[in-house]
mmCIF file of C-alpha atoms and ligand atoms in Angstrom:
data_model
loop_
_atom_site.group_PDB
_atom_site.id
_atom_site.type_symbol
_atom_site.label_atom_id
_atom_site.label_comp_id
_atom_site.label_asym_id
_atom_site.label_seq_id
_atom_site.Cartn_x
_atom_site.Cartn_y
_atom_site.Cartn_z
ATOM 1 C CA MET B 1 0.470 -0.362 0.150
ATOM 2 C CA LYS B 2 1.201 3.471 -1.440
ATOM 3 C CA GLN B 3 2.325 5.651 1.704
ATOM 4 C CA GLN B 4 1.727 9.252 1.009
ATOM 5 C CA GLN B 5 4.596 11.464 2.131
ATOM 6 C CA ALA B 6 3.058 15.150 4.163
ATOM 7 C CA GLN B 7 3.547 18.133 1.546
ATOM 8 C CA LYS B 8 5.023 19.689 4.525
ATOM 9 C CA ASN B 9 5.623 19.111 7.726
ATOM 10 C CA ILE B 10 5.270 22.227 9.482
ATOM 11 C CA GLU B 11 8.714 21.614 12.265
ATOM 12 C CA SER B 12 8.866 24.452 14.140
ATOM 13 C CA GLN B 13 6.484 24.387 15.585
ATOM 14 C CA PRO B 14 5.630 22.833 19.377
ATOM 15 C CA TYR B 15 3.816 20.398 17.724
ATOM 16 C CA ASP B 16 4.458 17.595 14.906
ATOM 17 C CA CYS B 17 2.240 19.403 11.758
ATOM 18 C CA ARG B 18 1.544 17.057 9.038
ATOM 19 C CA VAL B 19 -0.134 18.285 5.901
ATOM 20 C CA PHE B 20 -1.565 16.343 3.473
ATOM 21 C CA ALA B 21 -2.500 17.255 -0.771
ATOM 22 C CA ASN B 22 -5.822 15.784 0.336
ATOM 23 C CA ALA B 23 -7.804 14.584 2.498
ATOM 24 C CA THR B 24 -7.404 11.253 1.793
ATOM 25 C CA ASP B 25 -3.837 11.307 2.184
ATOM 26 C CA ALA B 26 -4.219 12.810 5.366
ATOM 27 C CA GLU B 27 -7.327 10.294 6.522
ATOM 28 C CA MET B 28 -4.977 7.220 5.901
ATOM 29 C CA GLU B 29 -1.744 8.731 7.460
ATOM 30 C CA ALA B 30 -3.987 9.520 10.289
ATOM 31 C CA ALA B 31 -4.939 5.195 11.026
ATOM 32 C CA ARG B 32 -1.370 4.324 9.744
ATOM 33 C CA LEU B 33 -0.236 6.639 12.763
ATOM 34 C CA ILE B 34 -2.805 3.721 14.741
ATOM 35 C CA LYS B 35 -1.474 0.886 13.286
ATOM 36 C CA SER B 36 1.675 1.523 13.821
ATOM 37 C CA PHE B 37 0.623 2.327 18.083
ATOM 38 C CA VAL B 38 -1.007 -1.438 17.640
ATOM 39 C CA THR B 39 1.396 -3.213 16.868
ATOM 40 C CA SER B 40 4.745 -1.981 18.599
ATOM 41 C CA SER B 41 2.128 -1.835 21.895
ATOM 42 C CA THR B 42 2.138 -5.643 23.990
ATOM 43 C CA LYS B 43 -1.324 -3.850 25.344
ATOM 44 C CA PRO B 44 -2.319 -0.972 23.346
ATOM 45 C CA VAL B 45 -5.173 1.624 24.701
ATOM 46 C CA LEU B 46 -6.518 3.872 22.459
ATOM 47 C CA GLY B 47 -8.860 6.826 22.805
ATOM 48 C CA LEU B 48 -11.384 6.579 20.393
ATOM 49 C CA ALA B 49 -13.502 9.485 18.332
ATOM 50 C CA THR B 50 -16.507 9.043 16.603
ATOM 51 C CA GLY B 51 -18.020 11.893 13.644
ATOM 52 C CA ARG B 52 -17.705 12.087 10.350
ATOM 53 C CA THR B 53 -14.303 12.342 9.709
ATOM 54 C CA MET B 54 -13.167 9.586 11.368
ATOM 55 C CA LEU B 55 -15.216 7.476 9.190
ATOM 56 C CA PRO B 56 -12.316 6.363 6.062
ATOM 57 C CA VAL B 57 -9.782 6.056 9.427
ATOM 58 C CA TYR B 58 -11.721 3.000 10.683
ATOM 59 C CA GLN B 59 -12.056 2.165 6.946
ATOM 60 C CA TRP B 60 -8.774 1.879 6.690
ATOM 61 C CA LEU B 61 -7.890 -0.117 9.916
ATOM 62 C CA ARG B 62 -11.290 -2.756 9.031
ATOM 63 C CA GLN B 63 -9.221 -3.125 5.684
ATOM 64 C CA TRP B 64 -5.536 -3.870 7.638
ATOM 65 C CA HIS B 65 -7.611 -6.111 9.423
ATOM 66 C CA ALA B 66 -9.429 -8.101 6.681
ATOM 67 C CA LEU B 67 -5.894 -8.403 5.095
ATOM 68 C CA GLY B 68 -4.604 -10.045 8.186
ATOM 69 C CA GLU B 69 -1.817 -6.869 8.571
ATOM 70 C CA LEU B 70 -3.170 -5.716 12.613
ATOM 71 C CA SER B 71 -5.251 -7.740 14.764
ATOM 72 C CA PHE B 72 -7.152 -5.788 17.566
ATOM 73 C CA ALA B 73 -6.578 -8.273 20.057
ATOM 74 C CA GLN B 74 -4.890 -7.152 22.238
ATOM 75 C CA CYS B 75 -6.335 -3.782 22.651
ATOM 76 C CA VAL B 76 -8.708 -2.084 24.729
ATOM 77 C CA SER B 77 -10.713 1.714 23.617
ATOM 78 C CA PHE B 78 -12.454 4.376 25.302
ATOM 79 C CA ASN B 79 -14.067 6.327 23.161
ATOM 80 C CA LEU B 80 -14.524 10.040 24.081
ATOM 81 C CA ASP B 81 -18.121 10.866 24.635
ATOM 82 C CA GLU B 82 -21.586 9.798 24.222
ATOM 83 C CA TYR B 83 -25.358 11.572 23.954
ATOM 84 C CA CYS B 84 -27.209 10.951 27.371
ATOM 85 C CA GLY B 85 -30.862 9.502 27.226
ATOM 86 C CA LEU B 86 -29.416 7.047 24.066
ATOM 87 C CA ASP B 87 -30.131 3.330 24.691
ATOM 88 C CA ALA B 88 -26.672 1.449 23.690
ATOM 89 C CA ASP B 89 -29.080 -0.017 20.337
ATOM 90 C CA ASP B 90 -29.845 3.701 19.272
ATOM 91 C CA PRO B 91 -28.680 3.611 15.249
ATOM 92 C CA SER B 92 -27.706 7.458 16.419
ATOM 93 C CA SER B 93 -25.677 6.700 19.439
ATOM 94 C CA PHE B 94 -22.359 6.438 19.441
ATOM 95 C CA ALA B 95 -22.327 2.979 20.802
ATOM 96 C CA SER B 96 -24.090 1.919 17.350
ATOM 97 C CA TYR B 97 -21.547 4.201 15.530
ATOM 98 C CA MET B 98 -18.903 2.506 16.548
ATOM 99 C CA ARG B 99 -19.566 -1.336 15.949
ATOM 100 C CA THR B 100 -20.649 -0.484 12.537
ATOM 101 C CA ASN B 101 -18.126 0.613 11.573
ATOM 102 C CA PHE B 102 -15.627 -0.477 13.537
ATOM 103 C CA PHE B 103 -16.020 -3.491 17.012
ATOM 104 C CA ASP B 104 -18.158 -5.298 14.265
ATOM 105 C CA HIS B 105 -15.444 -5.998 12.047
ATOM 106 C CA ILE B 106 -12.769 -6.063 14.156
ATOM 107 C CA ASP B 107 -11.182 -8.670 16.533
ATOM 108 C CA MET B 108 -11.061 -6.681 19.584
ATOM 109 C CA PRO B 109 -12.847 -8.590 22.222
ATOM 110 C CA SER B 110 -16.322 -7.145 23.324
ATOM 111 C CA GLY B 111 -15.352 -6.289 26.596
ATOM 112 C CA HIS B 112 -12.574 -3.993 25.557
ATOM 113 C CA TRP B 113 -14.048 -1.021 23.985
ATOM 114 C CA HIS B 114 -16.268 1.333 26.360
ATOM 115 C CA LEU B 115 -17.973 4.546 26.135
ATOM 116 C CA PRO B 116 -18.923 6.862 28.497
ATOM 117 C CA ASP B 117 -21.972 6.233 29.696
ATOM 118 C CA ALA B 118 -24.880 7.805 32.811
ATOM 119 C CA ALA B 119 -22.443 5.406 34.940
ATOM 120 C CA ALA B 120 -19.249 7.461 34.520
ATOM 121 C CA THR B 121 -20.458 10.882 36.082
ATOM 122 C CA SER B 122 -22.619 8.773 38.915
ATOM 123 C CA GLY B 123 -21.318 6.665 42.198
ATOM 124 C CA THR B 124 -17.577 7.170 43.026
ATOM 125 C CA PRO B 125 -17.071 10.491 41.066
ATOM 126 C CA HIS B 126 -14.905 9.905 37.843
ATOM 127 C CA THR B 127 -15.610 6.824 37.091
ATOM 128 C CA TYR B 128 -14.738 6.392 33.828
ATOM 129 C CA ASP B 129 -11.190 7.808 34.276
ATOM 130 C CA ASP B 130 -10.335 5.326 36.934
ATOM 131 C CA LEU B 131 -11.196 3.144 34.123
ATOM 132 C CA ILE B 132 -9.201 4.174 32.362
ATOM 133 C CA HIS B 133 -6.264 4.683 35.005
ATOM 134 C CA THR B 134 -6.784 1.042 35.970
ATOM 135 C CA ASN B 135 -5.835 -0.092 32.622
ATOM 136 C CA GLY B 136 -2.360 1.700 32.655
ATOM 137 C CA GLY B 137 -4.181 4.905 30.213
ATOM 138 C CA ILE B 138 -4.494 6.554 27.075
ATOM 139 C CA GLY B 139 -1.460 5.562 24.753
ATOM 140 C CA LEU B 140 -3.020 6.898 21.250
ATOM 141 C CA GLN B 141 -5.936 9.386 21.562
ATOM 142 C CA LEU B 142 -7.252 10.045 18.230
ATOM 143 C CA LEU B 143 -9.267 13.286 18.513
ATOM 144 C CA GLY B 144 -12.046 15.139 15.693
ATOM 145 C CA ILE B 145 -12.642 19.114 16.062
ATOM 146 C CA GLY B 146 -15.401 20.885 15.941
ATOM 147 C CA ARG B 147 -16.442 23.833 14.045
ATOM 148 C CA ASN B 148 -16.463 25.788 16.937
ATOM 149 C CA GLY B 149 -13.083 24.858 18.497
ATOM 150 C CA HIS B 150 -15.191 21.480 21.030
ATOM 151 C CA ILE B 151 -12.435 17.684 21.580
ATOM 152 C CA GLY B 152 -14.997 15.458 22.711
ATOM 153 C CA PHE B 153 -17.828 17.495 23.150
ATOM 154 C CA ASN B 154 -15.818 20.075 25.269
ATOM 155 C CA GLU B 155 -17.777 22.682 24.160
ATOM 156 C CA PRO B 156 -15.967 26.504 24.569
ATOM 157 C CA GLY B 157 -16.032 27.861 27.627
ATOM 158 C CA ALA B 158 -14.864 24.159 28.960
ATOM 159 C CA GLU B 159 -12.483 23.982 31.824
ATOM 160 C CA GLN B 160 -8.979 22.984 31.918
ATOM 161 C CA ASN B 161 -9.770 20.220 35.073
ATOM 162 C CA THR B 162 -12.652 18.949 34.111
ATOM 163 C CA ARG B 163 -12.275 15.021 33.911
ATOM 164 C CA THR B 164 -15.449 12.551 32.091
ATOM 165 C CA HIS B 165 -18.542 14.363 33.080
ATOM 166 C CA GLU B 166 -22.253 15.388 31.377
ATOM 167 C CA VAL B 167 -21.905 18.346 29.274
ATOM 168 C CA ALA B 168 -24.494 20.452 27.380
ATOM 169 C CA LEU B 169 -24.282 20.613 23.776
ATOM 170 C CA THR B 170 -24.177 23.876 22.285
ATOM 171 C CA ALA B 171 -27.111 25.275 19.314
ATOM 172 C CA SER B 172 -23.873 24.955 16.517
ATOM 173 C CA THR B 173 -22.568 20.923 17.281
ATOM 174 C CA ARG B 174 -26.068 19.770 17.767
ATOM 175 C CA ALA B 175 -27.179 21.365 14.194
ATOM 176 C CA ALA B 176 -23.679 20.328 13.063
ATOM 177 C CA ASN B 177 -24.997 16.389 13.965
ATOM 178 C CA ALA B 178 -28.592 16.476 13.431
ATOM 179 C CA ALA B 179 -27.787 14.996 10.121
ATOM 180 C CA ASP B 180 -27.270 11.774 12.103
ATOM 181 C CA PHE B 181 -30.575 11.629 13.869
ATOM 182 C CA PRO B 182 -34.357 10.256 11.728
ATOM 183 C CA GLU B 183 -35.848 13.684 10.186
ATOM 184 C CA GLY B 184 -37.999 14.706 13.580
ATOM 185 C CA THR B 185 -35.749 13.503 15.888
ATOM 186 C CA ALA B 186 -33.621 15.551 18.108
ATOM 187 C CA VAL B 187 -30.870 15.785 18.469
ATOM 188 C CA PRO B 188 -29.969 15.259 22.783
ATOM 189 C CA THR B 189 -29.448 18.124 24.629
ATOM 190 C CA HIS B 190 -26.692 16.231 27.019
ATOM 191 C CA ALA B 191 -23.731 14.216 26.162
ATOM 192 C CA ILE B 192 -21.044 12.886 28.633
ATOM 193 C CA THR B 193 -17.509 13.845 27.410
ATOM 194 C CA MET B 194 -14.326 13.231 29.011
ATOM 195 C CA GLY B 195 -12.291 16.301 29.685
ATOM 196 C CA ILE B 196 -9.540 18.531 29.191
ATOM 197 C CA SER B 197 -7.458 16.337 31.740
ATOM 198 C CA THR B 198 -8.892 13.327 30.981
ATOM 199 C CA ILE B 199 -7.756 13.779 27.438
ATOM 200 C CA LEU B 200 -4.426 15.332 27.784
ATOM 201 C CA GLU B 201 -2.908 12.608 29.916
ATOM 202 C CA ALA B 202 -3.103 10.595 27.186
ATOM 203 C CA GLY B 203 0.380 9.347 26.009
ATOM 204 C CA ASN B 204 -0.069 10.860 22.269
ATOM 205 C CA ILE B 205 -2.138 12.235 20.486
ATOM 206 C CA VAL B 206 -3.461 12.506 17.199
ATOM 207 C CA LEU B 207 -5.763 15.002 16.048
ATOM 208 C CA LEU B 208 -7.339 15.134 12.113
ATOM 209 C CA ALA B 209 -9.470 18.044 11.080
ATOM 210 C CA THR B 210 -10.281 17.791 7.333
ATOM 211 C CA GLY B 211 -11.856 20.454 4.873
ATOM 212 C CA GLN B 212 -12.535 23.924 5.442
ATOM 213 C CA GLY B 213 -14.633 24.026 7.448
ATOM 214 C CA LYS B 214 -12.086 23.394 9.808
ATOM 215 C CA ALA B 215 -10.047 25.765 8.802
ATOM 216 C CA GLU B 216 -11.249 28.402 11.516
ATOM 217 C CA ALA B 217 -11.424 26.346 14.423
ATOM 218 C CA LEU B 218 -7.124 24.661 13.391
ATOM 219 C CA HIS B 219 -6.184 28.650 13.392
ATOM 220 C CA GLN B 220 -8.145 29.318 16.867
ATOM 221 C CA ALA B 221 -6.453 25.982 18.637
ATOM 222 C CA PHE B 222 -2.292 26.467 17.280
ATOM 223 C CA ASN B 223 -2.176 29.934 16.656
ATOM 224 C CA GLY B 224 -4.125 31.325 19.213
ATOM 225 C CA LEU B 225 -3.835 31.855 23.258
ATOM 226 C CA VAL B 226 -5.047 28.522 25.575
ATOM 227 C CA SER B 227 -8.006 29.363 26.022
ATOM 228 C CA ALA B 228 -11.182 28.036 26.988
ATOM 229 C CA ALA B 229 -12.945 30.221 24.140
ATOM 230 C CA CYS B 230 -11.597 27.590 21.839
ATOM 231 C CA PRO B 231 -11.240 23.816 23.922
ATOM 232 C CA ALA B 232 -8.368 22.282 21.514
ATOM 233 C CA SER B 233 -5.956 25.054 21.849
ATOM 234 C CA TYR B 234 -5.802 23.299 25.536
ATOM 235 C CA LEU B 235 -3.891 20.798 23.140
ATOM 236 C CA GLN B 236 -0.552 23.625 23.380
ATOM 237 C CA LEU B 237 -0.495 22.020 26.923
ATOM 238 C CA HIS B 238 0.669 18.544 25.382
ATOM 239 C CA THR B 239 4.095 17.772 24.394
ATOM 240 C CA ASN B 240 2.861 14.899 21.675
ATOM 241 C CA VAL B 241 0.503 16.148 19.505
ATOM 242 C CA THR B 242 0.171 14.672 15.760
ATOM 243 C CA VAL B 243 -2.016 17.158 14.413
ATOM 244 C CA ILE B 244 -2.680 15.297 10.291
ATOM 245 C CA CYS B 245 -5.122 18.351 8.525
ATOM 246 C CA ASP B 246 -5.673 18.153 4.525
ATOM 247 C CA GLU B 247 -4.704 21.856 2.487
ATOM 248 C CA ALA B 248 -8.186 23.185 3.030
ATOM 249 C CA ALA B 249 -8.301 22.470 6.888
ATOM 250 C CA ALA B 250 -4.890 24.118 6.677
ATOM 251 C CA GLN B 251 -5.292 27.299 5.393
ATOM 252 C CA PHE B 252 -4.615 29.662 7.977
ATOM 253 C CA LEU B 253 -3.303 27.506 10.295
ATOM 254 C CA LYS B 254 0.607 30.286 10.390
ATOM 255 C CA VAL B 255 4.009 28.779 10.143
ATOM 256 C CA HIS B 256 6.165 29.832 12.926
ATOM 257 C CA SER B 257 9.652 30.158 11.287
HETATM 258 C C1 F6R G 301 -16.726 12.720 18.626
HETATM 259 C C2 F6R G 301 -16.176 13.755 19.456
HETATM 260 C C3 F6R G 301 -16.381 14.759 18.191
HETATM 261 C C4 F6R G 301 -15.711 15.404 16.285
HETATM 262 C C5 F6R G 301 -16.029 15.744 16.284
HETATM 263 C C6 F6R G 301 -15.591 16.511 14.873
HETATM 264 O O1 F6R G 301 -16.472 11.813 19.148
HETATM 265 O O2 F6R G 301 -15.622 13.761 19.912
HETATM 266 O O3 F6R G 301 -15.375 15.863 18.657
HETATM 267 O O4 F6R G 301 -14.659 14.725 16.749
HETATM 268 O O5 F6R G 301 -17.471 17.080 16.513
HETATM 269 O O6 F6R G 301 -17.206 15.830 14.151
HETATM 270 P P1 F6R G 301 -17.366 15.750 12.228
HETATM 271 O O7 F6R G 301 -15.927 14.978 11.983
HETATM 272 O O8 F6R G 301 -17.926 14.728 12.548
HETATM 273 O O9 F6R G 301 -17.040 17.201 12.131
#
């Protein structure tokens, strides 16, 4: 399989930024980083994301698994977020998304993958975070980015010192995700998301952004100040972030010299 070279490596950035000519090459690079993490670790603990951006990434991973190049048998995974009030079997839930697009097609044992649910925020204070720690912590966290700069469902205003918790979704996020729900069905108003601290504790973070709709958010996240107004800007505080994007998403990213 041909591996594409990034058109531009913005190496002088405090993070590794790889810009590809098109979305397909960027998606493949994100999948390739996951593959290399999974094959090089004895117990890979993955942090996973949903959303349209990730669909081709899961396609690559499924394909490599089908070809016998990649096994997830030793993997454990933790998804970033889930809607409140949806049954795991609801086709619009992130649990369904993950089963349909990934888990049903690979060899990760069913008890190894996790999504946050109401139990994650009840009982002992940080149940989901505790489970992540018990499993040795997330080695590689895959992230998308919302047009408003959210990561997971940490919406603008999110504080840095947060763990898995319930959040209210903004109108713009609910509108952006409306297409994933049957016509006439309201997008849930709340979700449970890993917090910013939870995300920043991952050993490595891979953020994938494609399309011009993400250009402004990417610019705010990495060229602006660290600020709750753009939750993705907290990633500037992490030392192992790889940003993978196409030229459309990178159009406002400034190269520091
Ligand atoms: C999904 C998630 C979100 C998405 C973001 C981008 O688990 O955590 O932060 O990554 O909303 O979504 P898409 O890729 O649909 O534009």
